[in-house]
Amino acid sequence: MVYDIAFSPYSRRSESSVAACKQAQAQSRRLARRSIYLHRTRIQDLPSDILLDLYQVLSAIDRPNPHDVGWIRMTHVDTLWRRVGLDLPILWANDYGSMASHDAVQTFRTRARNIPLTVCIPERLSKQHENVLIYAISASIRDIEALSLKTYSYLWSSLVAGKTLPKLRILDLDDSKLHVGGAVDAAPSDYLEMDFPLKAPLLTHVSLRGCRLFPLFAPSLLSLTLADQRTTSARVLDVLRGTPSLEHLVLDMSIFNIYARDQVEHRAAVQLPRLRTLQILPASGPSATGTIPSMSHRLKRALVQRIITPEDTEKDVVDDSFAPVEPALPEVPQFAGTLDAQQVAALPPGPAPVVAPALPNPASAIAQPLGFQIEPPSYEFVMTHDDAVPPAAIAPVAVVPDAADAPGMGVTDAAAPPSTEPPAYSFSP
């Protein structure tokens, strides 16, 4: 017998409290009956609307990547689940390029149909994945709506410069890991910046870190962030001329470090009538080491004066007195290398002499996240046109795995050219 506390002689309840308690009990009984129904329902018998919700949720929390197929495994449960998954082109478009496999790229492209593509890889790329993406993006660049990448050894900015991208809305590129700050002054001007404009009428948000800066023709651009740039403030001023609708602008002090080539004081002013916020922050990345020369602050003031904004624009500009200093090495006792054993023993306690670390050769200004040196990246795509086809050598064909490597996923003919790419899942039509 169920004991109902609502009728306990020890409880003093009003009539409304008793009614609320009875209502809660009725709801509990309904939920119990519902749970029994769900328990008896097979997973294959779930209605299509429930499957749609499952696909939406899993596609957000279990994205495909080079090591796992993510939400795509749902398309191999049964015929109904597969049909529902293949009828959702937006999911395939949102994860275009997420797997380091040419088979996967082609499958995602086909199943996305005419939906604009999104290439968003938040983690640092591997070389294999980068090679696949170079080809994948080049082949479909005019259909890409959002592009967000971090480099391994390829300058992504050179892939979009000089293009007309009618569907691009978001551009977020990080090439900063390719550069060492000591090579900036020795770099030629054609390495620091490019003269091939990006034309994107729908582009609204741009973030470029460590890129080769290029002109922008983006009449709809609302937000622009330039950080750790290898360029001049004069070039930044030229870029702003193609962004008349800009509302938010974020720069850092790295653009004022190449003052020997900077001609901002001789450039005409640019009008930004809709600008709401202007930020100039301390330098980031390799540009953050060392002190900021006084010339950089002068160029900063000259740039701010030449950006004509509304009176109510909020400006947050780093102070002229800000001068970040590179952390000092431990102090080395003077003439420590010439003292004999007795003199060294007589020294007061202190840090031991240290050997200055060997600096990398500025000529090979390519540094990777793991600290090793590689040969300079290839820039074959810098001069390519919109309809150019990338060399096949840059994107080797993926090795197709045996059936045992991808149970239930379906594989194509295993006779594929040799490649260093690990086995990757392929998808049946």
Coordinates of C-alpha atoms in Angstrom, one line a residue:
M1 CA 0.0 0.0 0.0
V2 CA 1.4 3.4 -1.0
Y3 CA 1.6 5.8 1.9
D4 CA 0.4 9.3 0.9
I5 CA 2.0 12.1 3.0
A6 CA -0.8 14.4 1.9
F7 CA -3.2 12.7 4.3
S8 CA -0.8 12.2 7.2
P9 CA -2.2 13.4 10.5
Y10 CA 1.1 15.1 11.2
S11 CA 0.9 17.4 8.2
R12 CA -1.0 20.6 8.3
R13 CA -1.8 21.3 4.7
S14 CA -4.2 23.6 3.0
E15 CA -6.6 22.3 0.4
S16 CA -4.4 23.8 -2.4
S17 CA -1.3 21.9 -1.1
V18 CA -3.2 18.7 -1.1
A19 CA -4.4 19.3 -4.7
A20 CA -0.9 20.1 -5.8
C21 CA 0.5 16.9 -4.2
K22 CA -2.2 14.8 -6.0
Q23 CA -1.3 16.5 -9.3
A24 CA 2.3 15.7 -8.8
Q25 CA 1.4 12.1 -8.1
A26 CA -0.7 11.9 -11.3
Q27 CA 2.2 13.3 -13.3
S28 CA 4.6 10.7 -11.8
R29 CA 2.2 7.9 -12.9
R30 CA 2.1 9.3 -16.4
L31 CA 5.9 9.5 -16.6
A32 CA 6.1 5.9 -15.4
R33 CA 3.7 4.7 -18.1
R34 CA 5.8 6.7 -20.7
S35 CA 9.0 5.1 -19.5
I36 CA 7.5 1.6 -19.9
Y37 CA 6.5 2.6 -23.5
L38 CA 10.0 3.8 -24.3
H39 CA 11.5 0.7 -22.8
R40 CA 9.5 -1.5 -25.0
T41 CA 10.2 0.6 -28.2
R42 CA 13.1 -0.6 -30.2
I43 CA 15.7 1.9 -31.3
Q44 CA 14.9 1.1 -34.9
D45 CA 11.3 2.1 -34.3
L46 CA 12.0 5.7 -33.3
P47 CA 10.0 8.2 -35.3
S48 CA 11.7 10.5 -37.8
D49 CA 11.3 13.6 -35.8
I50 CA 13.1 12.1 -32.9
L51 CA 15.9 11.0 -35.2
L52 CA 16.2 14.6 -36.6
D53 CA 16.7 15.9 -33.0
L54 CA 19.3 13.2 -32.4
Y55 CA 21.3 14.2 -35.5
Q56 CA 21.2 17.8 -34.6
V57 CA 22.4 17.2 -31.0
L58 CA 25.1 14.7 -31.9
S59 CA 26.4 16.8 -34.8
A60 CA 27.1 19.6 -32.3
I61 CA 28.9 17.5 -29.7
D62 CA 30.5 14.7 -31.7
R63 CA 32.0 16.2 -34.9
P64 CA 34.0 14.1 -37.3
N65 CA 37.8 14.4 -37.1
P66 CA 40.8 12.7 -38.6
H67 CA 40.6 9.9 -36.0
D68 CA 36.8 9.3 -35.6
V69 CA 33.7 9.5 -37.8
G70 CA 31.7 11.2 -35.1
W71 CA 28.0 11.6 -35.7
I72 CA 28.3 9.9 -39.1
R73 CA 28.1 6.4 -37.5
M74 CA 24.4 7.1 -37.0
T75 CA 23.9 6.7 -40.7
H76 CA 24.9 3.0 -40.4
V77 CA 22.3 1.9 -37.8
D78 CA 19.7 0.9 -40.3
T79 CA 17.9 2.0 -43.5
L80 CA 15.7 4.6 -41.7
W81 CA 18.5 6.2 -39.8
R82 CA 20.6 6.4 -42.9
R83 CA 17.8 7.9 -45.0
V84 CA 17.3 10.6 -42.4
G85 CA 21.0 11.4 -42.2
L86 CA 21.4 11.7 -45.9
D87 CA 18.5 14.0 -46.1
L88 CA 20.2 16.6 -43.9
P89 CA 22.7 18.3 -46.2
I90 CA 23.3 21.1 -43.7
L91 CA 25.1 18.6 -41.4
W92 CA 27.5 17.5 -44.2
A93 CA 28.1 21.1 -45.3
N94 CA 29.0 22.2 -41.7
D95 CA 31.7 19.5 -41.4
Y96 CA 33.3 19.8 -44.8
G97 CA 37.0 19.1 -44.6
S98 CA 36.9 17.8 -41.0
M99 CA 38.4 14.4 -41.9
A100 CA 41.9 14.0 -43.4
S101 CA 40.7 11.9 -46.3
H102 CA 40.1 12.7 -49.9
D103 CA 37.3 10.1 -50.1
A104 CA 35.6 11.8 -47.1
V105 CA 36.0 15.3 -48.7
Q106 CA 34.3 14.1 -51.9
T107 CA 31.5 12.4 -50.0
F108 CA 30.8 15.4 -47.8
R109 CA 30.8 17.7 -50.9
T110 CA 28.3 15.5 -52.7
R111 CA 25.9 15.1 -49.7
A112 CA 26.0 18.8 -48.9
R113 CA 24.3 19.4 -52.3
N114 CA 24.0 23.2 -52.8
I115 CA 24.4 24.2 -49.2
P116 CA 27.3 26.7 -48.6
L117 CA 30.2 24.9 -47.0
T118 CA 31.8 25.5 -43.6
V119 CA 35.5 24.7 -43.0
C120 CA 36.2 25.1 -39.3
I121 CA 39.1 23.2 -37.7
P122 CA 39.7 24.6 -34.2
E123 CA 42.8 22.4 -33.5
R124 CA 46.2 22.7 -35.0
L125 CA 46.4 20.8 -38.3
S126 CA 48.6 17.8 -39.0
K127 CA 50.6 17.9 -42.3
Q128 CA 48.4 15.1 -43.7
H129 CA 45.2 17.0 -42.9
E130 CA 46.7 20.2 -44.3
N131 CA 47.5 18.6 -47.6
V132 CA 44.0 17.3 -47.9
L133 CA 42.5 20.7 -47.0
I134 CA 44.6 22.6 -49.6
Y135 CA 43.0 20.6 -52.3
A136 CA 39.5 20.5 -50.8
I137 CA 39.4 24.2 -50.2
S138 CA 40.8 25.1 -53.6
A139 CA 38.3 22.9 -55.4
S140 CA 35.3 24.4 -53.6
I141 CA 36.5 27.8 -52.5
R142 CA 33.7 29.7 -54.2
D143 CA 31.1 27.7 -52.3
I144 CA 32.6 28.2 -48.8
E145 CA 30.6 30.3 -46.3
A146 CA 32.9 30.1 -43.3
L147 CA 36.7 29.4 -43.2
S148 CA 38.5 29.0 -39.9
L149 CA 42.0 27.4 -39.9
K150 CA 45.3 27.3 -38.1
T151 CA 48.4 26.6 -40.2
Y152 CA 50.9 23.8 -40.1
S153 CA 53.3 24.8 -42.9
Y154 CA 51.1 26.5 -45.4
L155 CA 50.1 30.2 -45.6
W156 CA 46.3 30.1 -45.8
S157 CA 46.2 33.8 -46.6
S158 CA 47.9 33.1 -49.9
L159 CA 45.0 30.8 -50.8
V160 CA 42.3 33.4 -50.5
A161 CA 44.1 36.5 -51.7
G162 CA 43.2 37.4 -55.3
K163 CA 39.9 35.5 -55.2
T164 CA 36.3 36.5 -55.6
L165 CA 34.3 34.6 -53.0
P166 CA 30.6 35.4 -53.4
K167 CA 29.4 33.2 -50.5
L168 CA 32.1 33.9 -47.9
R169 CA 30.8 35.4 -44.6
I170 CA 33.4 34.5 -42.0
L171 CA 37.2 34.4 -42.4
D172 CA 39.4 33.4 -39.5
L173 CA 43.0 32.5 -40.4
D174 CA 46.0 31.9 -38.1
D175 CA 49.4 31.7 -39.9
S176 CA 51.4 32.9 -36.9
K177 CA 53.2 29.6 -36.1
L178 CA 55.1 30.0 -39.4
H179 CA 57.2 33.0 -38.4
V180 CA 60.0 33.9 -36.1
G181 CA 60.1 37.6 -35.1
G182 CA 63.8 38.0 -35.9
A183 CA 63.2 37.4 -39.6
V184 CA 60.8 40.3 -40.0
D185 CA 63.3 43.0 -40.9
A186 CA 65.2 40.8 -43.3
A187 CA 62.0 39.6 -45.1
P188 CA 61.4 41.1 -48.6
S189 CA 58.4 43.4 -49.0
D190 CA 56.6 40.8 -51.3
Y191 CA 56.8 38.3 -48.4
L192 CA 55.3 40.7 -45.9
E193 CA 52.2 41.6 -47.9
M194 CA 50.3 40.8 -51.1
D195 CA 48.7 43.0 -53.7
F196 CA 46.0 40.6 -54.7
P197 CA 42.6 41.8 -53.3
L198 CA 40.0 39.5 -51.8
K199 CA 36.6 40.4 -53.1
A200 CA 33.8 39.1 -50.8
P201 CA 30.5 41.1 -51.0
L202 CA 28.9 39.1 -48.1
L203 CA 31.9 39.0 -45.8
T204 CA 31.0 40.2 -42.3
H205 CA 33.8 39.0 -39.9
V206 CA 37.5 38.8 -40.5
S207 CA 40.3 37.7 -38.1
L208 CA 43.9 37.4 -39.5
R209 CA 46.8 36.4 -37.3
G210 CA 50.3 36.3 -38.6
C211 CA 49.1 36.4 -42.3
R212 CA 50.4 38.0 -45.4
L213 CA 48.0 41.0 -45.4
F214 CA 46.1 41.5 -48.6
P215 CA 43.6 44.2 -49.7
L216 CA 40.0 43.7 -48.9
F217 CA 36.9 44.7 -51.0
A218 CA 34.3 43.8 -48.4
P219 CA 31.4 46.4 -48.4
S220 CA 29.5 44.3 -45.7
L221 CA 32.4 43.8 -43.3
L222 CA 31.4 44.6 -39.7
S223 CA 34.4 43.2 -37.7
L224 CA 38.1 43.2 -38.5
T225 CA 40.9 41.9 -36.3
L226 CA 44.6 42.0 -37.3
A227 CA 47.1 40.6 -34.9
D228 CA 50.8 39.5 -35.2
Q229 CA 50.9 40.9 -38.7
R230 CA 54.0 41.2 -40.9
T231 CA 53.0 44.4 -42.5
T232 CA 53.0 48.2 -42.1
S233 CA 50.4 50.5 -40.7
A234 CA 50.3 52.1 -44.1
R235 CA 49.1 48.9 -45.6
V236 CA 46.5 48.6 -42.8
L237 CA 45.2 52.0 -43.8
D238 CA 44.9 50.9 -47.4
V239 CA 42.9 47.7 -46.3
L240 CA 40.4 49.9 -44.3
R241 CA 39.5 51.8 -47.5
G242 CA 37.7 48.7 -48.7
T243 CA 35.6 48.3 -45.6
P244 CA 33.2 51.2 -45.5
S245 CA 30.6 49.5 -43.2
L246 CA 33.2 48.5 -40.5
E247 CA 31.9 48.7 -36.9
H248 CA 34.6 47.0 -34.8
L249 CA 38.3 47.2 -35.5
V250 CA 41.0 45.5 -33.4
L251 CA 44.8 45.9 -34.1
D252 CA 47.9 45.2 -32.1
M253 CA 51.3 47.0 -32.0
S254 CA 52.9 44.4 -34.3
I255 CA 51.9 46.5 -37.3
F256 CA 54.1 49.4 -36.1
N257 CA 57.3 47.4 -35.9
I258 CA 58.4 47.6 -39.5
Y259 CA 58.8 51.4 -39.3
A260 CA 61.6 51.6 -41.8
R261 CA 59.1 50.8 -44.6
D262 CA 56.1 52.6 -43.1
Q263 CA 54.6 55.5 -45.0
V264 CA 51.4 56.0 -43.0
E265 CA 52.2 59.7 -42.4
H266 CA 52.0 60.3 -46.1
R267 CA 48.7 58.5 -46.7
A268 CA 45.3 60.1 -47.0
A269 CA 42.8 59.6 -44.3
V270 CA 40.1 56.9 -44.5
Q271 CA 36.4 57.4 -43.5
L272 CA 34.8 54.8 -41.3
P273 CA 31.4 56.4 -40.6
R274 CA 29.9 53.4 -38.8
L275 CA 32.8 52.5 -36.5
R276 CA 31.7 51.8 -33.0
T277 CA 34.9 50.5 -31.3
L278 CA 38.6 50.9 -32.1
Q279 CA 41.2 48.9 -30.1
I280 CA 45.0 48.9 -30.5
L281 CA 46.4 46.3 -28.1
P282 CA 49.9 45.3 -27.1
A283 CA 51.7 43.1 -29.6
S284 CA 51.0 39.4 -29.6
G285 CA 52.8 36.3 -30.8
P286 CA 56.5 36.7 -31.8
S287 CA 56.0 40.4 -32.0
A288 CA 55.5 40.6 -28.2
T289 CA 59.2 40.2 -27.3
G290 CA 61.5 43.1 -26.9
T291 CA 60.7 46.8 -26.3
I292 CA 58.5 48.9 -28.5
P293 CA 60.5 51.7 -30.2
S294 CA 59.3 55.3 -29.8
M295 CA 58.9 55.3 -33.6
S296 CA 56.2 52.7 -33.3
H297 CA 54.2 54.9 -31.0
R298 CA 54.5 57.8 -33.4
L299 CA 53.2 55.6 -36.3
K300 CA 50.4 54.5 -34.0
R301 CA 49.3 58.1 -33.3
A302 CA 49.5 58.9 -37.1
L303 CA 47.3 55.9 -37.9
V304 CA 44.7 56.8 -35.4
Q305 CA 44.6 60.4 -36.7
R306 CA 44.0 59.1 -40.2
I307 CA 41.0 56.9 -39.3
I308 CA 38.1 59.3 -39.3
T309 CA 35.3 58.0 -37.0
P310 CA 32.1 59.3 -35.4
E311 CA 32.6 61.3 -32.2
D312 CA 31.0 58.5 -30.1
T313 CA 33.4 55.8 -31.2
E314 CA 34.9 54.0 -28.2
K315 CA 38.7 54.0 -28.5
D316 CA 41.0 51.8 -26.4
V317 CA 44.6 52.5 -27.5
V318 CA 47.6 51.1 -25.8
D319 CA 49.4 53.9 -23.9
D320 CA 52.7 55.3 -25.3
S321 CA 54.5 54.4 -22.1
F322 CA 53.7 50.7 -22.5
A323 CA 57.0 48.9 -23.3
P324 CA 56.9 45.1 -22.8
V325 CA 60.4 43.8 -22.1
E326 CA 61.5 40.3 -22.9
P327 CA 62.1 38.2 -19.8
A328 CA 65.7 38.4 -18.8
L329 CA 67.9 35.3 -18.6
P330 CA 69.4 34.4 -15.2
E331 CA 72.2 36.7 -14.2
V332 CA 75.7 35.4 -15.2
P333 CA 78.6 36.2 -12.9
Q334 CA 81.1 38.5 -14.7
F335 CA 84.2 36.8 -16.1
A336 CA 82.9 33.5 -14.7
G337 CA 84.7 31.6 -17.5
T338 CA 88.2 32.9 -16.4
L339 CA 88.1 32.2 -12.7
D340 CA 90.0 29.3 -11.2
A341 CA 88.5 26.8 -8.8
Q342 CA 89.5 28.7 -5.6
Q343 CA 88.0 32.0 -7.0
V344 CA 84.8 30.3 -8.0
A345 CA 84.5 28.7 -4.5
A346 CA 84.9 32.1 -2.9
L347 CA 82.0 33.6 -4.9
P348 CA 78.8 34.4 -2.9
P349 CA 75.9 32.1 -3.4
G350 CA 74.0 32.9 -6.5
P351 CA 72.9 31.5 -9.8
A352 CA 75.4 29.4 -11.6
P353 CA 76.8 30.6 -14.9
V354 CA 74.6 29.7 -17.9
V355 CA 75.3 29.2 -21.5
A356 CA 73.3 31.4 -23.8
P357 CA 71.0 29.3 -26.0
A358 CA 71.9 29.1 -29.7
L359 CA 69.5 31.3 -31.7
P360 CA 68.0 29.9 -34.9
N361 CA 69.3 31.1 -38.2
P362 CA 67.0 34.0 -39.3
A363 CA 67.3 32.8 -42.9
S364 CA 65.2 29.7 -42.0
A365 CA 62.4 31.5 -40.3
I366 CA 60.0 28.6 -40.0
A367 CA 59.2 27.4 -36.5
Q368 CA 56.7 24.7 -35.7
P369 CA 54.7 24.3 -32.4
L370 CA 57.0 21.4 -31.4
G371 CA 60.1 23.5 -31.9
F372 CA 61.8 21.7 -34.8
Q373 CA 62.7 23.3 -38.1
I374 CA 61.2 22.4 -41.4
E375 CA 61.9 23.7 -44.9
P376 CA 60.0 26.8 -46.0
P377 CA 56.4 26.2 -47.1
S378 CA 55.3 26.2 -50.7
Y379 CA 53.4 29.2 -52.1
E380 CA 52.3 27.7 -55.4
F381 CA 48.7 29.1 -54.8
V382 CA 49.7 32.7 -54.4
M383 CA 49.3 33.5 -58.1
T384 CA 46.5 31.1 -58.9
H385 CA 43.2 32.2 -60.4
D386 CA 39.7 31.3 -59.3
D387 CA 39.5 28.4 -61.7
A388 CA 43.0 27.0 -61.1
V389 CA 43.4 23.4 -60.3
P390 CA 46.0 22.7 -57.6
P391 CA 48.8 20.3 -58.4
A392 CA 48.0 16.7 -57.7
A393 CA 51.3 16.2 -55.9
I394 CA 50.1 18.5 -53.1
A395 CA 47.1 16.3 -52.3
P396 CA 48.1 12.6 -52.5
V397 CA 45.3 10.1 -52.9
A398 CA 44.3 8.5 -49.6
V399 CA 45.0 4.9 -48.9
V400 CA 41.7 2.9 -48.8
P401 CA 41.6 0.6 -45.8
D402 CA 40.6 -3.1 -45.8
A403 CA 37.1 -4.0 -44.7
A404 CA 38.5 -5.0 -41.3
D405 CA 39.7 -1.5 -40.7
A406 CA 36.2 0.0 -41.1
P407 CA 33.6 -2.6 -40.2
G408 CA 30.2 -1.9 -41.5
M409 CA 31.2 1.4 -43.2
G410 CA 31.7 0.1 -46.7
V411 CA 35.0 0.5 -48.6
T412 CA 35.9 1.0 -52.2
D413 CA 38.5 -0.9 -54.3
A414 CA 41.6 -1.4 -52.2
A415 CA 43.9 -0.9 -55.3
A416 CA 45.1 2.6 -54.5
P417 CA 48.4 4.3 -55.1
P418 CA 50.9 4.1 -52.2
S419 CA 50.7 7.0 -49.8
T420 CA 51.8 7.9 -46.3
E421 CA 48.3 8.8 -45.3
P422 CA 46.9 6.5 -42.6
P423 CA 43.8 4.5 -43.4
A424 CA 40.7 6.7 -43.5
Y425 CA 37.0 5.8 -43.6
S426 CA 35.3 6.0 -46.9
F427 CA 31.5 6.3 -47.4
S428 CA 29.3 4.3 -49.6
P429 CA 26.9 6.4 -51.8

